[in-house]
XYZ file of C-alpha atoms in Angstrom:
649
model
C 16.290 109.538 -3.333
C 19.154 107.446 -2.536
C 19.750 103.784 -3.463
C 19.234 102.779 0.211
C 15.678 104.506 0.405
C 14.637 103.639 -3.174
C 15.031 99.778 -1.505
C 13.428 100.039 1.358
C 10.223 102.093 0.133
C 9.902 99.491 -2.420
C 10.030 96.999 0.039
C 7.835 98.214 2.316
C 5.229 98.653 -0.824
C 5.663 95.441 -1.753
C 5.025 94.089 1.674
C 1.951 95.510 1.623
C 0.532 94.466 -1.731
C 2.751 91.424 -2.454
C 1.322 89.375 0.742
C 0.868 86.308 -1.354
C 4.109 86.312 -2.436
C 5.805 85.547 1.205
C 2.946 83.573 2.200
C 4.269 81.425 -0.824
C 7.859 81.697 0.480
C 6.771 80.800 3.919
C 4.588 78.274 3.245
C 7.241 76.814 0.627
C 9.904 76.890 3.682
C 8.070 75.369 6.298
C 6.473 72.645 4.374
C 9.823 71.646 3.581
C 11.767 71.946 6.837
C 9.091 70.089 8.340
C 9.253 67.612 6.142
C 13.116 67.457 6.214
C 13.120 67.643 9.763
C 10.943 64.242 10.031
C 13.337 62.451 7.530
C 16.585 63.052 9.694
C 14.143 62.199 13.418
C 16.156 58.722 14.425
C 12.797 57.452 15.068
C 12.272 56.793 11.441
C 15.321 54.477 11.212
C 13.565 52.340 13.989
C 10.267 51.628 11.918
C 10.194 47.800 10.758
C 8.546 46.911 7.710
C 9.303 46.660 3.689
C 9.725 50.290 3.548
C 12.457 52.014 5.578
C 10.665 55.151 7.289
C 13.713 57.457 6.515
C 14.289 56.215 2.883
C 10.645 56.721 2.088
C 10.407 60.180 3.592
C 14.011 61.073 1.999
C 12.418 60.001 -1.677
C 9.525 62.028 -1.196
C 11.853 65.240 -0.024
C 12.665 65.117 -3.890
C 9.254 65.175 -4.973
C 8.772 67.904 -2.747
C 11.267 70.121 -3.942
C 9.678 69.392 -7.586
C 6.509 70.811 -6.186
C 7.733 73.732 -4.328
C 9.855 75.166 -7.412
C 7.108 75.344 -9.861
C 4.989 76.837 -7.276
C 7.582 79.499 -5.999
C 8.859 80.159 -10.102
C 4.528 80.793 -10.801
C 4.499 83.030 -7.614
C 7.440 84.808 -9.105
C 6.022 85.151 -12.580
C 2.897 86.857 -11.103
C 5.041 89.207 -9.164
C 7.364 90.088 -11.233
C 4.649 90.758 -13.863
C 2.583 93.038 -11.598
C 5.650 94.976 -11.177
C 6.425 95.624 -15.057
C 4.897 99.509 -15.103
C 7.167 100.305 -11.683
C 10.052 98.702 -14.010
C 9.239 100.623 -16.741
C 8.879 104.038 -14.584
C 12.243 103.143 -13.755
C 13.849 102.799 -17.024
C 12.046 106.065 -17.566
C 13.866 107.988 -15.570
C 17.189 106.858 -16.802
C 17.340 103.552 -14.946
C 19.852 101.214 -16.662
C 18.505 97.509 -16.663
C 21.587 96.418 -14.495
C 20.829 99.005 -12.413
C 17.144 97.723 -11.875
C 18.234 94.236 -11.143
C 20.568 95.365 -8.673
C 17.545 96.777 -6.901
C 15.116 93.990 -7.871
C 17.760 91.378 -6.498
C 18.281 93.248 -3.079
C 14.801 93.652 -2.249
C 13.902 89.731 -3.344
C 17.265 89.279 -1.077
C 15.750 90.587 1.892
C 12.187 89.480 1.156
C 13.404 86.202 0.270
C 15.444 85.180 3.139
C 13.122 86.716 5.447
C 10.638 85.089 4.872
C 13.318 82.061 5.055
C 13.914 82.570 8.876
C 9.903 82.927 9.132
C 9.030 79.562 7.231
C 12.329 77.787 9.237
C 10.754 78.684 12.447
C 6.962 77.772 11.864
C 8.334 74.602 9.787
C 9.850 73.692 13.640
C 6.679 74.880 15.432
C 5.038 71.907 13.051
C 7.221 69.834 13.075
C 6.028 67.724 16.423
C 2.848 67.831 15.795
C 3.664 65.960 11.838
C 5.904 63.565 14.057
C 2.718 62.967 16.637
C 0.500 62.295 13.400
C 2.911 60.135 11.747
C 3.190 57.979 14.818
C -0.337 58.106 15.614
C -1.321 57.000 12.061
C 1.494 54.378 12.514
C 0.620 52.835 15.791
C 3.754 52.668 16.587
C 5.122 53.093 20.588
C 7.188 56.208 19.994
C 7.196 59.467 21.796
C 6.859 62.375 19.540
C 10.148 65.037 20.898
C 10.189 68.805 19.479
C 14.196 68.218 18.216
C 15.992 70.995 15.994
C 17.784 69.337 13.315
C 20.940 71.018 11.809
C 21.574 68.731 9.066
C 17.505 69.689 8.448
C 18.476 73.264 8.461
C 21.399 72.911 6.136
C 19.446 70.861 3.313
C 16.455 73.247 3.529
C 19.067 76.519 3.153
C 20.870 74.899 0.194
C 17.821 73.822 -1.611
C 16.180 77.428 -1.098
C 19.635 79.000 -1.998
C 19.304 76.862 -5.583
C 15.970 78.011 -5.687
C 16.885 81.729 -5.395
C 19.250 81.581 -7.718
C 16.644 80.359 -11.016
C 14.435 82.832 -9.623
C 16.884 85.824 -10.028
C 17.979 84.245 -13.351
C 14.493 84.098 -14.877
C 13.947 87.879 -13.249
C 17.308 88.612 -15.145
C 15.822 87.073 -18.218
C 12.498 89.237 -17.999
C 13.981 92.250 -17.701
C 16.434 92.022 -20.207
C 14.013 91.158 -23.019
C 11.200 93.808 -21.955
C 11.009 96.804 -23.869
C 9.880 99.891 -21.886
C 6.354 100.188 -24.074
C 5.398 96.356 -23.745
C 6.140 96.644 -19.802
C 3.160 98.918 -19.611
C 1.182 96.395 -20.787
C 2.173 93.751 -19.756
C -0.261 93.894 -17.185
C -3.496 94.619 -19.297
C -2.816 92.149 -21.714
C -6.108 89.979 -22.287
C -5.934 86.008 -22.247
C -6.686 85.955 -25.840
C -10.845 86.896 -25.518
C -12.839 85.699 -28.549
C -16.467 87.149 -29.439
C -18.351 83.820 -30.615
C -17.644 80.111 -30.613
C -16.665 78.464 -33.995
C -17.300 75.384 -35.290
C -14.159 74.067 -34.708
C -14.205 75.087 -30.918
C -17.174 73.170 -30.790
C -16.138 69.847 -32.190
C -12.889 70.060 -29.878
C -15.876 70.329 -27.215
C -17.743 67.342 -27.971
C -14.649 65.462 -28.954
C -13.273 66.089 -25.279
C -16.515 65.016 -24.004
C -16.521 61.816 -25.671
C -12.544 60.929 -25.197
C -13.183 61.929 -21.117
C -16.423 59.471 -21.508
C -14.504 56.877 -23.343
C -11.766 56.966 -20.728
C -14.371 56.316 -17.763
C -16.036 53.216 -20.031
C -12.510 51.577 -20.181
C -11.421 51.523 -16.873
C -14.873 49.826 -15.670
C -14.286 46.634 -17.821
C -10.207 46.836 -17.254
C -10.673 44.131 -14.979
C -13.831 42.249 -15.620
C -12.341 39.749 -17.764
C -11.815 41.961 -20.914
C -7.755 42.303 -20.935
C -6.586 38.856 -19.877
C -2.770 39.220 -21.400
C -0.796 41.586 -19.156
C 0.321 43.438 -22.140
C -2.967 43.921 -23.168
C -3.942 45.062 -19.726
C -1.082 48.083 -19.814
C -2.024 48.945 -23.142
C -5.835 49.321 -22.149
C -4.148 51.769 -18.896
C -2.118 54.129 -21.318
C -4.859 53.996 -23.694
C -7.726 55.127 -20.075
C -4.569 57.672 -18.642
C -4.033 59.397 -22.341
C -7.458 59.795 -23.270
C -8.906 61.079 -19.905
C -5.617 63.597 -19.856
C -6.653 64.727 -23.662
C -9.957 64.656 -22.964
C -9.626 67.009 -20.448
C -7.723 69.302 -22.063
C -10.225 69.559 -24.997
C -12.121 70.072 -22.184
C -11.435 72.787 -21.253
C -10.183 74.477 -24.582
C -13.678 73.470 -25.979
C -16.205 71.870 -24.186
C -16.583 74.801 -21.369
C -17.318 77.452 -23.982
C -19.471 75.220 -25.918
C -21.555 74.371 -23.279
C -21.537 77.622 -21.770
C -22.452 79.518 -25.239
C -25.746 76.822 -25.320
C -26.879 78.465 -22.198
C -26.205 82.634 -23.462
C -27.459 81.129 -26.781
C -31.092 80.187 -24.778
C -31.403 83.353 -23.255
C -30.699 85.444 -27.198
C -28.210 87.463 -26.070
C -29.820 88.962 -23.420
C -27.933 88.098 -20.207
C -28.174 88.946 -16.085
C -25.498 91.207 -14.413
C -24.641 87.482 -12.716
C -24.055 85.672 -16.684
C -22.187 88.506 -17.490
C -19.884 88.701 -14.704
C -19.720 84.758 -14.834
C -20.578 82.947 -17.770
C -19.001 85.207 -20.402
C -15.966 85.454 -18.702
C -15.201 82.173 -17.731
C -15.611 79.837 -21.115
C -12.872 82.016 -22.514
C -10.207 82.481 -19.897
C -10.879 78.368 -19.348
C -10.119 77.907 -22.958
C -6.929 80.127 -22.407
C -5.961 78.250 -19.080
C -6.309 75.263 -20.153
C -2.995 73.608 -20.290
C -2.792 75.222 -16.283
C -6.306 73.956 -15.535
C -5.385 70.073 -16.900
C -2.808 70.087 -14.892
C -4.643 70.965 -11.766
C -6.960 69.000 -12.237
C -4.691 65.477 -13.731
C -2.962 66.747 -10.106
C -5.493 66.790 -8.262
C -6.735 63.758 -9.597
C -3.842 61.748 -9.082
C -3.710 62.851 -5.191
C -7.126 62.389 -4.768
C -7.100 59.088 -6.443
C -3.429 57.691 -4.542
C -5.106 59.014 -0.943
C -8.075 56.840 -1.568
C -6.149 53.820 -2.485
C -3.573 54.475 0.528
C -6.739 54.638 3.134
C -8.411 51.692 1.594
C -5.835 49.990 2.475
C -4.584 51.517 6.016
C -8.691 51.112 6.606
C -9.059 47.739 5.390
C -5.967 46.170 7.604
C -7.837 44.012 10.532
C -9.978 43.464 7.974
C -7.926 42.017 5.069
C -5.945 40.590 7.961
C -8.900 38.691 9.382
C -10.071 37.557 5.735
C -6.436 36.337 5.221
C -6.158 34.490 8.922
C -9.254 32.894 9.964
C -8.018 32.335 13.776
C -5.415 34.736 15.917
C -2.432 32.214 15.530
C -2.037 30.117 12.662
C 0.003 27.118 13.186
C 0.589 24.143 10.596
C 2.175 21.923 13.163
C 0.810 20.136 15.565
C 4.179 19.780 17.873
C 4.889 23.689 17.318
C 0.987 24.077 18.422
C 1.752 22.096 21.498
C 4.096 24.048 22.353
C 2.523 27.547 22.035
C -0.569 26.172 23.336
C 1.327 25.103 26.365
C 2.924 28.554 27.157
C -0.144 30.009 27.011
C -1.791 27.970 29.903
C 1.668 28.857 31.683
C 0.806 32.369 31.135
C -2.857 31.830 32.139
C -4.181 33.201 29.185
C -7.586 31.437 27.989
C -7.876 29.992 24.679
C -10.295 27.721 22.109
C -7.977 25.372 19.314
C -9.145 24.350 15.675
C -7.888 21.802 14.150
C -8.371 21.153 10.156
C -7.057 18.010 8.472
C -6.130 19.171 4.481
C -4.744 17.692 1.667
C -3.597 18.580 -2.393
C -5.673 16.514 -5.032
C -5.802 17.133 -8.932
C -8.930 18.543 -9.909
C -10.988 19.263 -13.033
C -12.414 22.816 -12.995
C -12.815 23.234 -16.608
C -16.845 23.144 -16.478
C -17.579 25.394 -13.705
C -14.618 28.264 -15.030
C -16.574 31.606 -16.559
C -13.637 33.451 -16.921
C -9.614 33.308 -15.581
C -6.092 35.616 -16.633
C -4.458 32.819 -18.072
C -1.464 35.171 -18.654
C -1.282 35.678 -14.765
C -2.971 33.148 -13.113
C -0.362 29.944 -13.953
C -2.855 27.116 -14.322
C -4.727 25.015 -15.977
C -8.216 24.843 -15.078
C -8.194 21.244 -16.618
C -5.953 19.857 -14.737
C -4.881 22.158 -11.377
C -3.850 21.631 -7.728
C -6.316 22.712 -5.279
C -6.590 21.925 -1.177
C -9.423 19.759 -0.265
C -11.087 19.577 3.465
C -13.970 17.947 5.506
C -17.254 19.533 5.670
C -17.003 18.342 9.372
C -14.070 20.889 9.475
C -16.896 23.394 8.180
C -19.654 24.839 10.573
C -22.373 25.484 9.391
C -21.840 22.985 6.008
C -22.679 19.790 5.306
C -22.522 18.612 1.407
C -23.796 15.207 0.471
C -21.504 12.492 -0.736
C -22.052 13.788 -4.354
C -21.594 17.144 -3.802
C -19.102 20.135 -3.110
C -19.080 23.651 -2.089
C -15.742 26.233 -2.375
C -14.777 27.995 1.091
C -11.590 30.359 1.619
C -11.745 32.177 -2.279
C -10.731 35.695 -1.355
C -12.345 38.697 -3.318
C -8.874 39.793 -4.532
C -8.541 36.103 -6.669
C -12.626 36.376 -8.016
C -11.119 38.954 -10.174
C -9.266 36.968 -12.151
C -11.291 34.057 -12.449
C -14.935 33.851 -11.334
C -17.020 30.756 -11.099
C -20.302 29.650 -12.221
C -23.247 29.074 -9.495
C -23.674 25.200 -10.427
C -21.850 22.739 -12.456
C -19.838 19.898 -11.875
C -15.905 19.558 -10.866
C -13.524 16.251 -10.529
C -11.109 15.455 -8.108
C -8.523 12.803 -8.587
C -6.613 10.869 -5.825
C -3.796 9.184 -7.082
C -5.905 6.005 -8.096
C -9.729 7.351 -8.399
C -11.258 10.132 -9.225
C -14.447 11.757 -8.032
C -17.140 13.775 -10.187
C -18.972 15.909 -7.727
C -22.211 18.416 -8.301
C -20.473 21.977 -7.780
C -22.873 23.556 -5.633
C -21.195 27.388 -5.532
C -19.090 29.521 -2.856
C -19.173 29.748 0.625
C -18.648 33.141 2.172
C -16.222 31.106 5.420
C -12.442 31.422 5.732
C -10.924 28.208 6.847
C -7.663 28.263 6.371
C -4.868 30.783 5.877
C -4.796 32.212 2.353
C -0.604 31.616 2.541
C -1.705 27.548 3.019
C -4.256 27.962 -0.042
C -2.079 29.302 -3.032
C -2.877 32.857 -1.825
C -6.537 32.992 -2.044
C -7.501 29.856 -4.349
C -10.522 28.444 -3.269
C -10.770 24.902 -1.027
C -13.119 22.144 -2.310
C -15.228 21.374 0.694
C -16.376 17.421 0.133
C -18.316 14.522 2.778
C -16.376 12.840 4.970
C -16.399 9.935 3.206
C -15.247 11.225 0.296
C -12.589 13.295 1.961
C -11.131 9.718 3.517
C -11.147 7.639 0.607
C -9.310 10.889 -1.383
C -6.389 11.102 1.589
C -6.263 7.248 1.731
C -5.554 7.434 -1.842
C -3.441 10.981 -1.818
C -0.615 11.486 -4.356
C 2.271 12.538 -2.024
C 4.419 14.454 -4.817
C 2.356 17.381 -4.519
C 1.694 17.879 -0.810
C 2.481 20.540 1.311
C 5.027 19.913 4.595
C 2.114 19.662 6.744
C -0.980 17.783 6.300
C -2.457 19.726 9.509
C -3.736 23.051 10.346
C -3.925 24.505 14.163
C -5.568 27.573 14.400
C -5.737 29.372 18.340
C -8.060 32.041 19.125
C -7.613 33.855 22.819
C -10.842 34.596 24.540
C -10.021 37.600 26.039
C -9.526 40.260 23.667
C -6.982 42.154 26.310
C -4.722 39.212 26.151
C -4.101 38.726 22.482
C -1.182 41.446 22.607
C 0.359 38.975 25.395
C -0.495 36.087 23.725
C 1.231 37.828 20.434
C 4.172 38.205 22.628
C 4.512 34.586 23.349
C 4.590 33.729 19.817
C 7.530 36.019 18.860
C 8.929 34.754 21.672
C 9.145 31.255 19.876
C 10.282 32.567 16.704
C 7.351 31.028 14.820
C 6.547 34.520 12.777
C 9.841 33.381 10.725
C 8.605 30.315 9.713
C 6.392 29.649 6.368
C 2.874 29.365 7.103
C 2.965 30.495 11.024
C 0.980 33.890 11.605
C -0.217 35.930 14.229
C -3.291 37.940 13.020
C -2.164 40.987 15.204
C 1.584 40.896 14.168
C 0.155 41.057 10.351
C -2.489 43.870 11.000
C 0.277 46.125 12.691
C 3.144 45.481 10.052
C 0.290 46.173 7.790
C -0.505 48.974 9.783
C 2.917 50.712 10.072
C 3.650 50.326 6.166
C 0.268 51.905 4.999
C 0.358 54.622 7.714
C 3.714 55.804 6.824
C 2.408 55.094 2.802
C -0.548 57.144 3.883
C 0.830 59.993 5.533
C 3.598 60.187 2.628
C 0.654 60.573 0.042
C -1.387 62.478 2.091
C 1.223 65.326 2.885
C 1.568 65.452 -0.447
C -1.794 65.640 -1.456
C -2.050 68.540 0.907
C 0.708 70.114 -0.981
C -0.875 69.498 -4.384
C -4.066 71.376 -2.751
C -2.560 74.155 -1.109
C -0.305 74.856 -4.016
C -3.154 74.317 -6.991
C -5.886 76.286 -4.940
C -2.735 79.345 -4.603
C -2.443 79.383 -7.926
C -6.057 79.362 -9.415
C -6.072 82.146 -6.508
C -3.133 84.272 -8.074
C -4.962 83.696 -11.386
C -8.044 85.533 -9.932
C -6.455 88.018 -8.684
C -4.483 88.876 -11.883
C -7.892 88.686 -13.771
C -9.538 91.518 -10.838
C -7.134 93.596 -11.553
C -7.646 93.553 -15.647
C -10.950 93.924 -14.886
C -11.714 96.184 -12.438
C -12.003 99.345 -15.441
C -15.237 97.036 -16.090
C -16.386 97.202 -12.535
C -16.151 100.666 -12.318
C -18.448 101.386 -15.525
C -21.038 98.476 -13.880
C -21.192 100.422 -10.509
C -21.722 103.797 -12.806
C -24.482 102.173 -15.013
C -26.552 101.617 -11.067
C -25.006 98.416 -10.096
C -24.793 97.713 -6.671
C -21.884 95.989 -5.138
C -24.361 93.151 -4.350
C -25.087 92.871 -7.811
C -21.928 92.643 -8.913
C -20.634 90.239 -6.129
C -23.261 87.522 -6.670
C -22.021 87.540 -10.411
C -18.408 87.211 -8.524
C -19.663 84.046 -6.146
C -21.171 82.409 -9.323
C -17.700 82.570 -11.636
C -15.873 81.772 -8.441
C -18.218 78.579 -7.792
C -16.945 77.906 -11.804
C -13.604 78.683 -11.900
C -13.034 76.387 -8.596
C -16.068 74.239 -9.140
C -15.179 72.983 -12.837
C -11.265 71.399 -11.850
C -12.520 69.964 -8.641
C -15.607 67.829 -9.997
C -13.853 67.278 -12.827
C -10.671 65.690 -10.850
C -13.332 63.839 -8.731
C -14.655 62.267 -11.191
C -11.334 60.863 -12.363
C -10.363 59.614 -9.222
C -13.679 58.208 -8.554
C -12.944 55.647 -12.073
C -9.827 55.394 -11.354
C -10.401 54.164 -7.972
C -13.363 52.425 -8.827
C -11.407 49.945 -11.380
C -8.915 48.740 -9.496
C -9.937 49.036 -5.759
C -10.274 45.958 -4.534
C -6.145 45.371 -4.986
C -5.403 47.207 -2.051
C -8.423 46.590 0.927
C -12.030 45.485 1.326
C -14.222 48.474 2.068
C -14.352 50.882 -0.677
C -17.239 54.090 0.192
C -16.083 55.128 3.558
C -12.624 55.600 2.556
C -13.203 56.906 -0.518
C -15.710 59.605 0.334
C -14.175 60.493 3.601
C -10.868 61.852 1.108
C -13.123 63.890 -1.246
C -15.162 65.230 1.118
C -11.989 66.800 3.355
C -10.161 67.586 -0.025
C -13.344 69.806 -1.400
C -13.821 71.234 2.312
C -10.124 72.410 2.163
C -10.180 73.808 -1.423
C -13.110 75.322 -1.010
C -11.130 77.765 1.029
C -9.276 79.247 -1.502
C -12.976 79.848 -3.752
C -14.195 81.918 -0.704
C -10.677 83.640 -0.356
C -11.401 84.618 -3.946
C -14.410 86.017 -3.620
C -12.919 88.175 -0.299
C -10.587 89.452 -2.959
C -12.978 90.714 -5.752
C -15.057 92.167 -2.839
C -12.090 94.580 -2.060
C -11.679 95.315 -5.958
C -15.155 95.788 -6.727
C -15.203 98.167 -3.281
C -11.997 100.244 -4.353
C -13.628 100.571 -8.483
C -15.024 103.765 -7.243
C-alpha cells in the first residue's frame, strides 16, 4: 500500500469512528468566528455606555481562546490515545516513528483544516442571528446585517494555525516516548480501581463534606453584619472560595465512594445488575476523576453563578431604576423645571409635577443603629448628615410633632447598617435640636437616591418641626438646591418623547437631573451586552464540560465492554444492562451538576442584592435552561453505551 492510500484509508476510518473529534474542531471554529465576527461588526463601536461593546467582546475573544485550547488539546488526548494499538501495528511492521508522524500530521492536516472551512462557514451562518440576540437583549435600534468579516477570518486562521501547531507538538511528544508494548495498552489501562474503601478514604469523605458545608455557612453571614472591615470581608471570601474548591475535591476523591460503599455495605454484598453497572463503577472512577470533575463543576459553578448575577441585574433594571427615581424626570431646579415643563405643554404631552422642599440637618442616630460597616460606610452614627422633609411631602404619612419615620432607605444600604423598629433619634438645626420618637421605615421613595447620599434614609418630621429646623438650617452643609421637581407623563406612549425633550436640554449632564427611561436603557445596554458576554460563555463552559464528561464515557465503554459481553452471556438482557447504564449516567452527570448548583445557589444567595431586586425568577430561570441543556449530553451517553452494549455480542 502506498503512502497516499495508507492516508486516505486512515482517514476515511477515522471519519467514521472519530466523529467527536471534528464535531470538536467545528464546534471550536465556529464558536470562535462567530464570536470574532461580532467583535469587528461597526455596530459595536456605536454602543454608549461604561463598557465599549467592541473592547468587551475583544477581552472575552481571549478568554475564549483559553477555553477552546484545553478543550481541542483533551479532544486530542482522547484521540490520539484510541489510536495507540494502530500506532503500534505500525511500528510493527517496520514503521519508523518519523515516519508515523509524517502520516499522523497529514491526516490531522486534512482533518484539521477541514473541518476549519466547515466551522468558518456555520460560524457565518450564526453569526446574524448572535448579532440579532445581542441587539435584542440590548434594546438597542440597530439592524442586525449577515456581513463577512476578513479581518474575522484572518484572526480565527492564525489562532487555529497556533493551535495546530501544540497539537502536533504534544502528538510528537506521545509518540516519541511510547514504547510499542505500552501502546497496546494504553487503551485498557484501568483508572486506578480499588476493591474496598479505607479508612483514610473515608475521613477525606467526611472531611470534604464538612469543608463544602462550612463554605455554604460562611457565605450566608458574609454580609449580615459579621465582617465589617473590608479586609476582613476578603479574607472571609478566600477563606468561602478555597474551602468550597477543596471541599469539593475531597469530594469527590472521598465522599462519593464513602457514601456509595454505605449503600453496597446495606445490601451485604449482594448487589442488582443496575448497582453493579452503576454504583460500583462510579465511586471509583469519581475518585480517579476528580481533579477533572472539580473543575467542571468550580466551572460550571462560576458560569452558573456570573449568569445569575448578570440577569438579576439586566431583570431588575426598571425596577432598580424606579426604586432609584421616584418620578420620570428628576429635576432639582425649579427654573430648569420651568423650562422642561414648558416644552412639554409645547409638545402637548400631558403631565402631573411634585414638588418636595428638603434640607441637611445633623442628626443623632446612635440609639436606633443595630449594626453599620464602619470601614465602608464613612460616618458617624453620632453625629451624621442626613436630608430631612415634610410629612405633607409624604402621602399616605403623617407623624406627630414628636415623632419621625425614615422614607427613601434603599435595600442595597440596609445591608450595611440596619435599624431598630423603635427608638429615639435627634436632629440639630444650627441653634436647637430636636429629640424625636423613631417610629421605623417607610417602604416610599421620595426623592432620588443621587440627592440622598445614594440610598441613606430621609427623616420624615411634622410640619412644624420641619419649619422651625429650615428656619434655623446650618447653610455649610447644604446641597445647591433646597428643591426637588419631580414630572411624571400620563401617557405611557409619550414618555420616550418626553425623554427626548430632556436630552434635548442637556439636563442628563447635569448632577442630580435624571430621566428614569434614559437610566433603565443605559442600564439596559450595559447589562445586556454584560449578559450576553457571560452567557455565551457559559454556553461554552456547558457545551465544552458536557463533551468532555461525554469523551470520558465513551473511553470507559470501550474498557468495559469485555464486561458487557460476559453479562449478556450470564442471561442479561440488553434492558438489563441499559437501566444499570441510565442509572450511572444519571450519576456521572447528576453528581457535578447539583453539586455546581448548589455553589452557585450560596454564592448567589450572599451577595445578590448588589446587583438587582428580584432574586428567584432570575435565578431559577438560569439553572433550569443550564440542566435542560446538559442534560443532553447524559442522554447522548446513554445512546452511546446502547450501541456498545448492542455490538458486545
Amino acid at each position: 500500500m502506498s503512502f497516499k492510500q495508507l492516508i486516505f484509508r486512515n482517514l476515511k476510518k477515522n471519519l467514521s469512528n472519530y466523529y467527536l473529534y471534528v464535531f470538536a474542531l467545528v464546534f471550536s471554529v465556529a464558536l470562535y468566528f462567530a464570536f470574532v465576527t461580532l467583535q469587528y461588526d461597526p455596530s459595536m463601536d456605536e454602543v454608549e455606555g461604561s463598557i465599549k461593546g467592541a473592547a468587551a467582546l475583544r477581552a472575552g475573544a481571549v478568554m475564549l481562546i483559553a477555553i477552546i485550547i484545553v478543550f481541542l488539546i483533551y479532544a486530542n488526548n482522547l484521540f490520539i490515545k484510541r489510536r495507540s494499538k494502530e500506532i503500534g501495528l505500525l511500528q510493527l511492521v517496520g514503521l519508523t516513528k518519523g515516519k508515523i508522524f509524517q502520516i499522523l500530521s497529514v491526516e490531522n492536516m486534512m482533518l484539521y483544516f477541514g473541518s476549519m472551512l466547515i466551522g468558518i462557514f456555520v460560524g457565518f451562518s450564526v453569526s446574524k442571528l448572535l448579532m440579532m440576540i445581542l441587539i435584542k437583549i440590548m434594546g438597542i435600534n440597530e439592524v442586525a446585517t449577515l456581513r463577512f468579516s476578513v479581518e474575522a477570518l484572518i484572526q480565527t486562521a492564525v489562532v487555529f494555525v497556533c493551535i495546530y501547531v501544540v497539537i502536533m507538538a504534544m502528538n510528537a511528544l506521545f509518540i516519541k516516548r511510547q514504547r510499542i508494548l505500552h501502546l497496546f495498552q494504553v487503551t485498557s489501562k484501568t483508572e486506578g480501581k480499588v476493591n474496598r474503601v479505607s479508612v483514610i478514604g473515608m475521613l477525606i469523605g467526611v472531611l470534604g463534606i464538612g469543608l463544602i458545608a462550612f463554605g455554604y455557612y460562611l457565605s450566608t453571614r458574609l454580609f449580615s453584619g459579621d465582617f465589617t472591615e473590608l479586609n476582613a470581608l476578603y479574607f472571609a471570601m478566600l477563606t468561602i472560595l478555597g474551602s468550597v474548591i477543596v471541599g469539593t475535591y475531597l469530594f469527590y476523591k472521598g465522599s462519593v465512594s464513602f457514601i456509595f460503599n454505605m449503600i453496597r455495605k446495606k445490601d451485604n454484598g449482594y448487589l442488582s445488575i443496575n448497582k453493579v453497572l452503576s454504583l460500583s463503577s462510579i465511586m471509583f472512577r469519581m475518585k480517579s476523576n476528580s481533579i477533572l470533575l472539580t473543575i467542571i463543576t468550580t466551572v460550571s459553578a462560576l458560569a452558573i453563578g456570573l449568569l445569575s448575577l448578570t440577569y438579576i441585574s439586566y431583570y431588575s433594571t426598571e425596577k432598580t431604576a424606579e426604586e432609584s427615581l421616584p418620578n420620570h424626570f428628576s429635576i432639582p431646579n425649579e427654573a430648569d423645571a420651568a423650562r422642561f415643563m414648558d416644552e412639554l405643554e409645547a409638545a402637548k404631552i400631558e403631565y402631573t409635577e411634585k414638588k418636595v422642599d428638603f434640607h441637611q440637618v445633623h442628626a443623632d442616630l446612635s440609639r436606633i443603629m443595630e449594626t453599620y460597616d464602619e470601614e465602608n460606610m464613612y460616618f458617624k452614627p453620632e453625629d451624621t448628615i442626613m436630608s430631612v422633609i415634610s410629612d405633607e411631602a409624604v402621602e399616605g404619612i403623617d407623624v406627630p410633632r414628636n415623632e419621625s419615620v425614615f422614607v427613601n432607605f434603599l435595600d442595597t444600604m440596609q445591608q450595611f447598617m440596619s435599624l431598630k423598629d423603635v427608638g429615639q433619634i435627634s436632629l440639630e438645626g444650627k441653634g436647637q435640636t430636636f429629640h424625636l420618637d423613631y417610629k421605623g421605615i417607610e417602604d416610599k421613595n421620595v426623592l432620588p437616591s443621587l440627592l440622598t447620599l445614594g440610598g441613606f434614609p430621609v427623616a420624615v418630621v411634622d410640619q412644624d418641626v420641619y419649619q422651625q429646623l429650615e428656619e434655623d438650617m446650618d447653610e455649610s452643609i447644604q446641597q445647591d438646591s433646597p428643591v426637588y421637581v419631580g414630572v411624571d407623563v400620563k401617557d405611557k406612549g409619550e414618555i420616550e418623547e418626553a425623554d427626548k425633550i430632556f436630552q434635548e436640554l442637556g439636563f442628563q449632564e447635569n448632577f442630580g437631573y435624571s430621566s428614569r427611561l434614559y437610566v433603565s436603557s443605559t442600564s439596559k445596554i450595559t447589562m445586556g451586552l454584560a449578559m450576553f458576554l457571560v452567557g455565551f460563555f457559559g454556553l461554552t463552559f456547558l457545551i465544552t464540560s458536557g463533551c468532555i464528561l461525554y469523551f470520558k464515557q465513551m473511553d470507559e465503554s470501550e474498557e468495559e465492554k469485555g464486561t458487557y459481553t460476559i453479562l449478556r452471556k450470564l442471561g442479561f438482557t440488553n434492558k438489563d444492562l441499559l437501566n444499570g447504564i441510565r442509572v450511572k449516567q444519571l450519576f456521572n452527570f447528576g453528581i457535578p451538576l447539583v453539586v455546581g448548583l448548589c455553589h452557585s445557589y450560596f454564592a448567589v444567595k450572599s451577595g445578590w442584592f448588589f446587583f438587582g431586586t428580584e432574586l428567584w425568577t432570575p435565578m431559577i430561570i438560569v439553572m433550569v435552561l443550564y440542566t435542560l441543556l446538559y442534560s443532553i449530553f447524559g442522554l447522548l451517553s446513554v445512546l452511546y453505551y446502547k450501541k456498545v452494549i448492542k455490538d458486545s455480542l
